Short mmCIF file of C-alpha atoms and ligand atoms in Angstrom, two decimals:
data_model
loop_
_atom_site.label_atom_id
_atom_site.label_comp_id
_atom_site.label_asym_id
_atom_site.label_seq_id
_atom_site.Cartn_x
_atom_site.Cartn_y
_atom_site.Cartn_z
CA UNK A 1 -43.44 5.76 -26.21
CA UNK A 2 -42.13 2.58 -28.30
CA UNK A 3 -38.22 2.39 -27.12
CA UNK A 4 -38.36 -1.32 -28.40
CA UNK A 5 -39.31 -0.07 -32.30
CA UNK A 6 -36.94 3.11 -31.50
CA UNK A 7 -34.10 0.93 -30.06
CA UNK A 8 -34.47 -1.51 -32.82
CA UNK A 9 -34.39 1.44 -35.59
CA UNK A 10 -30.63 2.57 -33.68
CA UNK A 11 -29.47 -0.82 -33.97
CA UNK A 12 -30.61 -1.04 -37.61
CA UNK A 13 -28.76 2.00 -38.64
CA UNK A 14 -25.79 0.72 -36.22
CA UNK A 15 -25.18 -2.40 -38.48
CA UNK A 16 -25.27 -0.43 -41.94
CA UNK A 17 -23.09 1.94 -40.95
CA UNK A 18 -19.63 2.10 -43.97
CA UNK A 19 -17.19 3.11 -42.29
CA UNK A 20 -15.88 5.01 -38.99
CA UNK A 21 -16.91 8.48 -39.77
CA UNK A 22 -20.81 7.04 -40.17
CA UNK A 23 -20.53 5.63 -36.74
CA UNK A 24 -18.97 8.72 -35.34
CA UNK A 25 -22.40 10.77 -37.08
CA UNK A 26 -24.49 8.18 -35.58
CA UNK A 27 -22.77 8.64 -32.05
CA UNK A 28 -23.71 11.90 -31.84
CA UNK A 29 -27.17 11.85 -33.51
CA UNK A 30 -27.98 9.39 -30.68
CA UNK A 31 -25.79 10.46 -27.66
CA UNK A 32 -24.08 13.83 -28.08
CA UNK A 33 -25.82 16.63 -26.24
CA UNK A 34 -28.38 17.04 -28.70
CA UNK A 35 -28.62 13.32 -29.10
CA UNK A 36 -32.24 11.46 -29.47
CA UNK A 37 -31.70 9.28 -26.51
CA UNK A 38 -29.92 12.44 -24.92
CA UNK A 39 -32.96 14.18 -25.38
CA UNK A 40 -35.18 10.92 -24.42
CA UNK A 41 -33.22 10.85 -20.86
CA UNK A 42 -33.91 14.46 -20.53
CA UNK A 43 -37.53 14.02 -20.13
CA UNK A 44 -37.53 11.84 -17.56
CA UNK A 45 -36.89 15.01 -15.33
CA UNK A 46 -40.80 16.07 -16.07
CA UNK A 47 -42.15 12.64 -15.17
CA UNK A 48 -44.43 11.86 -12.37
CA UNK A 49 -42.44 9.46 -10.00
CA UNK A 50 -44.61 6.14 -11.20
CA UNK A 51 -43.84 7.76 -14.60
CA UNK A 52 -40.27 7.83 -13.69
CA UNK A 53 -39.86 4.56 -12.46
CA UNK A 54 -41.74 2.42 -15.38
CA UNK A 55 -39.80 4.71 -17.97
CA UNK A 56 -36.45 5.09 -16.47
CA UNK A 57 -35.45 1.89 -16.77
CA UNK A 58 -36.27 1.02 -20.76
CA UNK A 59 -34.96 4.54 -21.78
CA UNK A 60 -30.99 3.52 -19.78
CA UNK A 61 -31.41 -0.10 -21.25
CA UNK A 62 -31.90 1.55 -24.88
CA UNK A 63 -29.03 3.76 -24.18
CA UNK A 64 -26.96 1.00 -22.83
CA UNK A 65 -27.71 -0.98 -25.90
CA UNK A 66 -26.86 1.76 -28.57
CA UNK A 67 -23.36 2.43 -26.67
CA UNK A 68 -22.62 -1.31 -26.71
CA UNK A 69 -23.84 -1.45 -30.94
CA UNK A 70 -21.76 1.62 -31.24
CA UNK A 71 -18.52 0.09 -30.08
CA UNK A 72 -19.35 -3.43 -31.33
CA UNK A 73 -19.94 -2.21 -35.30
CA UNK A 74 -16.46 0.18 -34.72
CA UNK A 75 -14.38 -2.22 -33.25
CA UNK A 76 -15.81 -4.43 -36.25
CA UNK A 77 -14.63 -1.95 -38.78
CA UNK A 78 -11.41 -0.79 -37.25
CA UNK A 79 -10.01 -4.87 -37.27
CA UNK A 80 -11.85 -4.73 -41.05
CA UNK A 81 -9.72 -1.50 -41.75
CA UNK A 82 -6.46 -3.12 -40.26
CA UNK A 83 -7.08 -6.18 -42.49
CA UNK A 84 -7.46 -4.31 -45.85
CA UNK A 85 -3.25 -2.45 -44.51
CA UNK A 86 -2.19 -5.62 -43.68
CA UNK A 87 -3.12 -7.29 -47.08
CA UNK A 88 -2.07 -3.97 -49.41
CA UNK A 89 0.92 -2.88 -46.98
CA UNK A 90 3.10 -6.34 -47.69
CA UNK A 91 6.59 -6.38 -47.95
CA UNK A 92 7.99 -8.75 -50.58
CA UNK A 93 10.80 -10.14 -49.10
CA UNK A 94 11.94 -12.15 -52.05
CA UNK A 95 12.74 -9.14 -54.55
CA UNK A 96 16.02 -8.11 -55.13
CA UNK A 97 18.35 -5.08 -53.22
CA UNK A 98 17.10 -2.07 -55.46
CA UNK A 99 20.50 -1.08 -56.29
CA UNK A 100 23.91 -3.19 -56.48
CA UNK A 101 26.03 -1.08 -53.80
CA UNK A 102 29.07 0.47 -56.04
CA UNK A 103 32.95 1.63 -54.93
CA UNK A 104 34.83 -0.34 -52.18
CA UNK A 105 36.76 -0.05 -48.80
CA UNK A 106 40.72 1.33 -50.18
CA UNK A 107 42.66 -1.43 -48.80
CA UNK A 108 44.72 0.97 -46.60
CA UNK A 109 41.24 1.78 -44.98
CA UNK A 110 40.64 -1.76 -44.29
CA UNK A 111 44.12 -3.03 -42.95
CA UNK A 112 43.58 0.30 -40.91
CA UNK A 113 40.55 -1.42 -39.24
CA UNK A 114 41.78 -4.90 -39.03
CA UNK A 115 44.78 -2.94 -37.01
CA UNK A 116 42.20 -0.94 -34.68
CA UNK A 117 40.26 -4.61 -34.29
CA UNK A 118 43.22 -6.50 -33.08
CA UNK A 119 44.83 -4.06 -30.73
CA UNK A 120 41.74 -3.41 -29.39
CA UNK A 121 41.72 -6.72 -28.21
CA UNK A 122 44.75 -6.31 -26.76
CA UNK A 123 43.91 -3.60 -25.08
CA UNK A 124 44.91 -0.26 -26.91
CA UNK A 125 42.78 2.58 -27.92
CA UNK A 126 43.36 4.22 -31.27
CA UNK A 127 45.06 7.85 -31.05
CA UNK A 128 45.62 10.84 -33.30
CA UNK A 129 47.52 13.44 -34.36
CA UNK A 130 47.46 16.71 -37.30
CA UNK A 131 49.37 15.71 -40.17
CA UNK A 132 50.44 19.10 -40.01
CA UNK A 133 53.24 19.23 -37.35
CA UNK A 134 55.75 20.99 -35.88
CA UNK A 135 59.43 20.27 -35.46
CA UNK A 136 59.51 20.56 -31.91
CA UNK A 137 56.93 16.77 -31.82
CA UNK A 138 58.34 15.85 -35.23
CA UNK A 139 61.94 15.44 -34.26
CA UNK A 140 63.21 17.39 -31.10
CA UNK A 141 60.86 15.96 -28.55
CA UNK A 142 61.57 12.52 -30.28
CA UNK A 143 65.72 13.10 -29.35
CA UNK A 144 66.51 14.14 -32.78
CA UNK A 145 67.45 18.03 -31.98
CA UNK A 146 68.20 20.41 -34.34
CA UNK A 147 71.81 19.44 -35.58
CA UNK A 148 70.61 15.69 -35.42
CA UNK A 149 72.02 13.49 -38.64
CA UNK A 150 68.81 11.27 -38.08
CA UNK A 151 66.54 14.32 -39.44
CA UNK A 152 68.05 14.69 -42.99
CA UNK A 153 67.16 10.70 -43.49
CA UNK A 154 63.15 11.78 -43.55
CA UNK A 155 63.22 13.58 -46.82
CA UNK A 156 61.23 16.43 -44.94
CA UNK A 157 58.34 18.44 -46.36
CA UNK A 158 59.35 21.61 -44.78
CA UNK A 159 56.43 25.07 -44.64
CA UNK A 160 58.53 27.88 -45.97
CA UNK A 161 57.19 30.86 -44.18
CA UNK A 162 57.59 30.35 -41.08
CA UNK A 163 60.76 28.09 -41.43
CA UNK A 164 62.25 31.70 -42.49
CA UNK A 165 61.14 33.34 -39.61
CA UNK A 166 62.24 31.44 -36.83
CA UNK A 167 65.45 29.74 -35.88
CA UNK A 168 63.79 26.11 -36.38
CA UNK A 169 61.94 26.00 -33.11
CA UNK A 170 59.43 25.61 -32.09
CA UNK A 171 57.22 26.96 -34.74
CA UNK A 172 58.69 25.66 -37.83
CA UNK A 173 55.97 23.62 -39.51
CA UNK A 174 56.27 20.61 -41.50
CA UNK A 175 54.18 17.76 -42.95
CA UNK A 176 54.46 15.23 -40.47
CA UNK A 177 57.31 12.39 -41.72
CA UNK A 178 55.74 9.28 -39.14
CA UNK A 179 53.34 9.12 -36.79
CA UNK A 180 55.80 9.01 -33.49
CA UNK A 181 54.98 12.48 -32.99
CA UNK A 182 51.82 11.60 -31.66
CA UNK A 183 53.56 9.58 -28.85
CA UNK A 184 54.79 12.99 -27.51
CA UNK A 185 50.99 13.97 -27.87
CA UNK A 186 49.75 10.77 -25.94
CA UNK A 187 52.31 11.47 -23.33
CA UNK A 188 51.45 14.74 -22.74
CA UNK A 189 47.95 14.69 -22.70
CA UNK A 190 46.72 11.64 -21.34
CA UNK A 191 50.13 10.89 -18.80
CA UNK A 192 50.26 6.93 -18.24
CA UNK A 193 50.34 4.33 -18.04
CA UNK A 194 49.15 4.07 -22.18
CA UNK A 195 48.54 1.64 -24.89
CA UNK A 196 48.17 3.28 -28.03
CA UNK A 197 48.12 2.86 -31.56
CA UNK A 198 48.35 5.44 -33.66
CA UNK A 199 47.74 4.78 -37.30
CA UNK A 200 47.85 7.70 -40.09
CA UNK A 201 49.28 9.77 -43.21
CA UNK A 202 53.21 10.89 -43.26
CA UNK A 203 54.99 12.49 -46.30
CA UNK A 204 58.42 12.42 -47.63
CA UNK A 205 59.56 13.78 -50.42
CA UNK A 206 60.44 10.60 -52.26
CA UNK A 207 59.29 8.89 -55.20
CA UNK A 208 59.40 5.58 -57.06
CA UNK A 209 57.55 2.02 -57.08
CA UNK A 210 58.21 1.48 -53.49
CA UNK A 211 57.77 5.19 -52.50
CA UNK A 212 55.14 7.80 -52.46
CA UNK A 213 55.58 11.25 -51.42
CA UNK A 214 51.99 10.55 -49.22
CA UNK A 215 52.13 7.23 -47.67
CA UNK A 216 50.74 5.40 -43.91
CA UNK A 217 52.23 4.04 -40.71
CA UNK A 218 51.28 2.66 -37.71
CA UNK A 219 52.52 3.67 -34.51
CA UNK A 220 52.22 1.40 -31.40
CA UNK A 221 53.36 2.81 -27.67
CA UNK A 222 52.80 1.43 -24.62
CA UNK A 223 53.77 2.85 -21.40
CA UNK A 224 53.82 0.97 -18.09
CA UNK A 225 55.77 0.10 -15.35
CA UNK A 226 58.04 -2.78 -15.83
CA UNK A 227 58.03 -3.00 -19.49
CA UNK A 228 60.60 -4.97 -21.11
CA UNK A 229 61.52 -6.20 -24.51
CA UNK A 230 59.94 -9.64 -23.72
CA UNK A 231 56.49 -7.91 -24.01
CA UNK A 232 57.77 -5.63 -27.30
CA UNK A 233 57.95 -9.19 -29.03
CA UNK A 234 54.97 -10.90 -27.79
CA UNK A 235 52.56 -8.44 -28.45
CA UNK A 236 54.09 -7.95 -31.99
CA UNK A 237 53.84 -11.71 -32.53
CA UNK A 238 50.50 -11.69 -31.27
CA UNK A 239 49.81 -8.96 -33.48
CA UNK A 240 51.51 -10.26 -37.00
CA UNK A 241 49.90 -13.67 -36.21
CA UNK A 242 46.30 -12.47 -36.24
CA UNK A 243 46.68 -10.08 -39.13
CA UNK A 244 48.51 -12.76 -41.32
CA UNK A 245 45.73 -15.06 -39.84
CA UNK A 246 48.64 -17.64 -39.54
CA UNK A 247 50.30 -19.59 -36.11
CA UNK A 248 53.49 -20.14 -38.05
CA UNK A 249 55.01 -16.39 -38.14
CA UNK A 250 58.33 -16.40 -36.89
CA UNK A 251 60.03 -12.84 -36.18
CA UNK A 252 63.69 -12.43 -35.66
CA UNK A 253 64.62 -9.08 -33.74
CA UNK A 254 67.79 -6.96 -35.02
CA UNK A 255 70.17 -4.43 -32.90
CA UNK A 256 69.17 -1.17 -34.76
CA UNK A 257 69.26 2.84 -33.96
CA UNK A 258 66.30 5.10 -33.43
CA UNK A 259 67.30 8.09 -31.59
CA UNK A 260 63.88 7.38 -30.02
CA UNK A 261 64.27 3.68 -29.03
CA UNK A 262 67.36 2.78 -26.70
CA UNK A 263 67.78 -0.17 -27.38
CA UNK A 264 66.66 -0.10 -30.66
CA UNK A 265 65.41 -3.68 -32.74
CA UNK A 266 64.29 -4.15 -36.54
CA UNK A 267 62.05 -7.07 -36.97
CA UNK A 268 62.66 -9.05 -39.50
CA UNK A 269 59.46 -11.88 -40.48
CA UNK A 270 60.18 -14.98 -41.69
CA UNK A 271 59.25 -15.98 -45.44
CA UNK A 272 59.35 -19.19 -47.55
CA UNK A 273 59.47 -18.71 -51.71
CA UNK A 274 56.87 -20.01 -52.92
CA UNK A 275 56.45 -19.71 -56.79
CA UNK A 276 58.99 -17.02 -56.76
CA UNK A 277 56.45 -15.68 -54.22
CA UNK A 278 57.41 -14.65 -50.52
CA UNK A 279 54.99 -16.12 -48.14
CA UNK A 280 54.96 -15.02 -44.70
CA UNK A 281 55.78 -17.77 -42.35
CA UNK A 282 58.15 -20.15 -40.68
CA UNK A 283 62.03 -19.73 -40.02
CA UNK A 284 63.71 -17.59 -42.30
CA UNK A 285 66.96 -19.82 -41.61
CA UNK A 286 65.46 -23.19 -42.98
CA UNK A 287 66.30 -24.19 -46.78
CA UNK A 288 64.29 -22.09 -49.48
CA UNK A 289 63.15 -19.47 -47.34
CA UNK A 290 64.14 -15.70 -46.07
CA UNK A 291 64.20 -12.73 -43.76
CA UNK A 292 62.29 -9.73 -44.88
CA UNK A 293 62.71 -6.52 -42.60
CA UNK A 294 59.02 -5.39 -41.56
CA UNK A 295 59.10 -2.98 -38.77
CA UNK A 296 61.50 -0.58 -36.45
CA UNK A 297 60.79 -0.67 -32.54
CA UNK A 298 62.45 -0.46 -29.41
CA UNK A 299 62.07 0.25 -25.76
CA UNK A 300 61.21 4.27 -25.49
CA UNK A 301 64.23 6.43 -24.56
CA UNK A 302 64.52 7.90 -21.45
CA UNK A 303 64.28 11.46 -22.94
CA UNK A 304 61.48 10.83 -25.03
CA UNK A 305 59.65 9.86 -22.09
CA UNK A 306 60.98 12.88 -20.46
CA UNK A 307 59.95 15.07 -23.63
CA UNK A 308 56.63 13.02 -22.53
CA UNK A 309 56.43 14.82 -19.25
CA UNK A 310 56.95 11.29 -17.08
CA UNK A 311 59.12 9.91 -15.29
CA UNK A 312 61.65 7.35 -16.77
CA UNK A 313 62.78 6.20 -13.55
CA UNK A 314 59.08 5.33 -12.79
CA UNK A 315 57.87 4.95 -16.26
CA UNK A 316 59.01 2.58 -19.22
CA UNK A 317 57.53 1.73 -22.46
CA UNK A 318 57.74 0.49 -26.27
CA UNK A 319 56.71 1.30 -29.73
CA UNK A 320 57.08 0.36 -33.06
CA UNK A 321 56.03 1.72 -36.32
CA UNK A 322 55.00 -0.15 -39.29
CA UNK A 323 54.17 1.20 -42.59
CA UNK A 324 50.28 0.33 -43.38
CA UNK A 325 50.93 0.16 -47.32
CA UNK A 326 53.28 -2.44 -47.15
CA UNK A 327 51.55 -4.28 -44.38
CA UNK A 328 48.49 -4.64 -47.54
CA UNK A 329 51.04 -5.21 -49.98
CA UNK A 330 52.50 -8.42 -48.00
CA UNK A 331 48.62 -9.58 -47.01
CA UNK A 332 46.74 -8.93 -50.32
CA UNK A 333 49.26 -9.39 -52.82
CA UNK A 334 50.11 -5.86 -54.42
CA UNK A 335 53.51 -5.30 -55.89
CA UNK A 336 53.43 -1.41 -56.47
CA UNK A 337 52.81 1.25 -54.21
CA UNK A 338 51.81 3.83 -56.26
CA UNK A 339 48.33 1.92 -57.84
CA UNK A 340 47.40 2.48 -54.42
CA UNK A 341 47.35 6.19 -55.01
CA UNK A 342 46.09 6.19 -58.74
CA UNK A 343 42.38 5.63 -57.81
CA UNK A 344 41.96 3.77 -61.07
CA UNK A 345 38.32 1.64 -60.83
CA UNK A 346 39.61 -0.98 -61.81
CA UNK A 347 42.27 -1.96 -59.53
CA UNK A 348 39.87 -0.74 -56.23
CA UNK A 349 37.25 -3.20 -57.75
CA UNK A 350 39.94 -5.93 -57.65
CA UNK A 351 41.65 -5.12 -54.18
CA UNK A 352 38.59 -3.28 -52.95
CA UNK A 353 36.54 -4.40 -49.93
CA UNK A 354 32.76 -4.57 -49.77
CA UNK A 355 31.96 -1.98 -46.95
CA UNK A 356 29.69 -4.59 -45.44
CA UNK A 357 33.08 -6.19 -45.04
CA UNK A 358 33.58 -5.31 -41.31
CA UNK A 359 36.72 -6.99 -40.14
CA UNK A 360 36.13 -9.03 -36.54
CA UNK A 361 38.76 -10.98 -35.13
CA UNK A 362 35.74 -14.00 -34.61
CA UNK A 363 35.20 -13.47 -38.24
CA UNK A 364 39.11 -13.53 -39.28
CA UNK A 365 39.90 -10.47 -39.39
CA UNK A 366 40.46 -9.51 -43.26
CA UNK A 367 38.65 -11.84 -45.23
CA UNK A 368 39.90 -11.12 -49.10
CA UNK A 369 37.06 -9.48 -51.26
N1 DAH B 401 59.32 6.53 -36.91
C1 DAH B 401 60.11 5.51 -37.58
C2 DAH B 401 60.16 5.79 -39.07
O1 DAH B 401 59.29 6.42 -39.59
C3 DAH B 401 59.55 4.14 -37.35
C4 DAH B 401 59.73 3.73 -35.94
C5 DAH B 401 60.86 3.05 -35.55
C6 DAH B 401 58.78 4.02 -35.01
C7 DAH B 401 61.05 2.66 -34.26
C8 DAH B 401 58.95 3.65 -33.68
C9 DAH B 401 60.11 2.94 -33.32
O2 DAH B 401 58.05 3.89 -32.74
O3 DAH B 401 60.26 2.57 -32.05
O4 DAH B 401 61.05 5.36 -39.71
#
């Protein structure tokens, strides 16, 4: 038998074959089980030894060859089949974002995350609590019990229901007036020491261009051993200096009440007038500049901390609260609370952020839109 003219047939075929699927057909037309060559390496079982041993060797060498033309010709086409994706499947770097991205960040949701980004640097974790309280973490665990004068100052948003049904305590439920409450919460379910900072929504029922019924704070606590007001101060200078993004904030600290603080300190922030404008920053005792009262802290009272389930003998702490609207209004320049609320277009598009606006304390933390 001619393997050479048979062999050289194979190959032929081999090189025309289109595409993948040919060479698959031609696979098993040669090799499969009821392949030629199969069927050529199947007779060598009838041979006569001498037979065998002249045969045997040209029929493996054609099969050899056909196996080696098989893979050659499909590795040939798979790299041609790769080339034709390559060229069609090109991305065209250069055109344009498909769609202009539309809305922006609220700038209470922003100054929110600037305020999670620097205290986390500091070294506090960002807690919660409903919006829906109860007296009992409202006021009572916070030393303002039942008869307190303190409580009639918050303007409460009282549920009537069950305010009927009870005596006050501790099921009477209320829309939550500031976010100290979720000290009490803290305290009781993580125990200390704690650094938290609790930002959120409180309501009063109040109204008018520096008051909305819905509006935010910030609450800070940290609970420790040793605490003193000495840290109260330099972690809210440290604080108002990165958010302002200036070195030159200068904070003078007020005797004040909270029935939760003892002692209790405003902070007032130094301003200059610039323009008729108050900017934030240097003495408010040199010529042509101001005080403005920012914030209400103080070191925790003893029975808050006890309301806390600690220890005040073992356990001290401070906090502060700081309303997040204003805190936007002194940074980005608004003058009325209540376009904050309105969700008119046109004022998010000009105090909006872009939501690829991610505030980093390497990046400054709030750049303006
Ligand atoms: N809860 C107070 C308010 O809404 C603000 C405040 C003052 C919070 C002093 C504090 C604090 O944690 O120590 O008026």
């Amino acid at each position: 038998m001619d393997y050479a003219a048979t062999g050289t047939e194979a190959l032929a075929r081999i090189d025309a074959a289109a595409d993948l699927d040919a060479i698959e057909q031609l696979r098993i037309a040669f090799l499969g089980k009821q392949g030629s060559i199969s069927g050529l390496l199947k007779t060598l079982g009838q041979m006569s030894p001498e037979e065998r041993q002249s045969e045997g060797p040209k029929i493996h060498a054609l099969r050899e060859a056909v196996t080696v033309a098989l893979a050659a010709r499909k590795a040939g086409l798979e790299s041609a089949a790769l080339e034709v994706r390559l060229a069609a499947e090109r991305i065209d770097l250069t055109l344009p974002a498909p769609e202009t991205p539309r809305g922006t960040v609220h700038p209470v949701s922003q100054v929110m995350d600037e305020l999670a980004e620097i205290f986390a640097d500091l070294g506090f974790a960002v807690a919660t609590g409903p919006e829906i309280e109860d007296d009992w973490h409202n006021f009572t665990a916070l030393n303002m019990p039942e008869s307190h004068p303190a409580r009639a100052m918050h303007d409460t948003f009282y549920f009537p229901d069950e305010a009927a049904a009870s005596d006050g305590r501790p099921g009477r439920m209320l829309l939550r007036t500031h976010t100290s409450p979720v000290q009490i919460r803290t305290m009781l379910a993580n125990g200390a020491p704690l650094r938290i900072i609790a930002p959120g929504r409180v309501y009063r029922s109040d109204s008018d261009a520096t008051h909305t019924p819905m509006f935010h704070q910030v609450e800070g606590l940290v609970i420790d051993k040793g605490i003193h007001l000495g840290h109260l101060k330099w972690t809210l200078e440290t604080f108002l200096k990165a958010f302002f993004e200036r070195e030159d904030i200068v904070l003078r600290l007020r005797p004040s009440y909270f029935p939760f603080t003892e002692p209790s300190v405003e902070v007032d922030v130094g301003f200059a007038l610039v323009n008729g404008r108050r900017v934030l920053g240097g003495s408010g005792d040199a010529p042509g500049h101001g005080w403005m009262e920012l914030l209400g802290s103080g070191m925790v009272n003893r029975k808050v901390i006890e309301f806390g389930g600690l220890d005040p003998d073992e356990w001290q702490g401070f906090a502060f609260g700081i309303g997040v609207d204003r805190l936007a209004m002194l940074k980005y320049g608004m003058d009325d609370l209540r376009a904050f609320f309105d969700g008119d277009q046109r004022w998010l598009a000009h105090y909006g952020f872009s939501a690829l606006d991610v505030p980093t304390l390497s990046g400054g933390v709030g750049t303006p839109a």
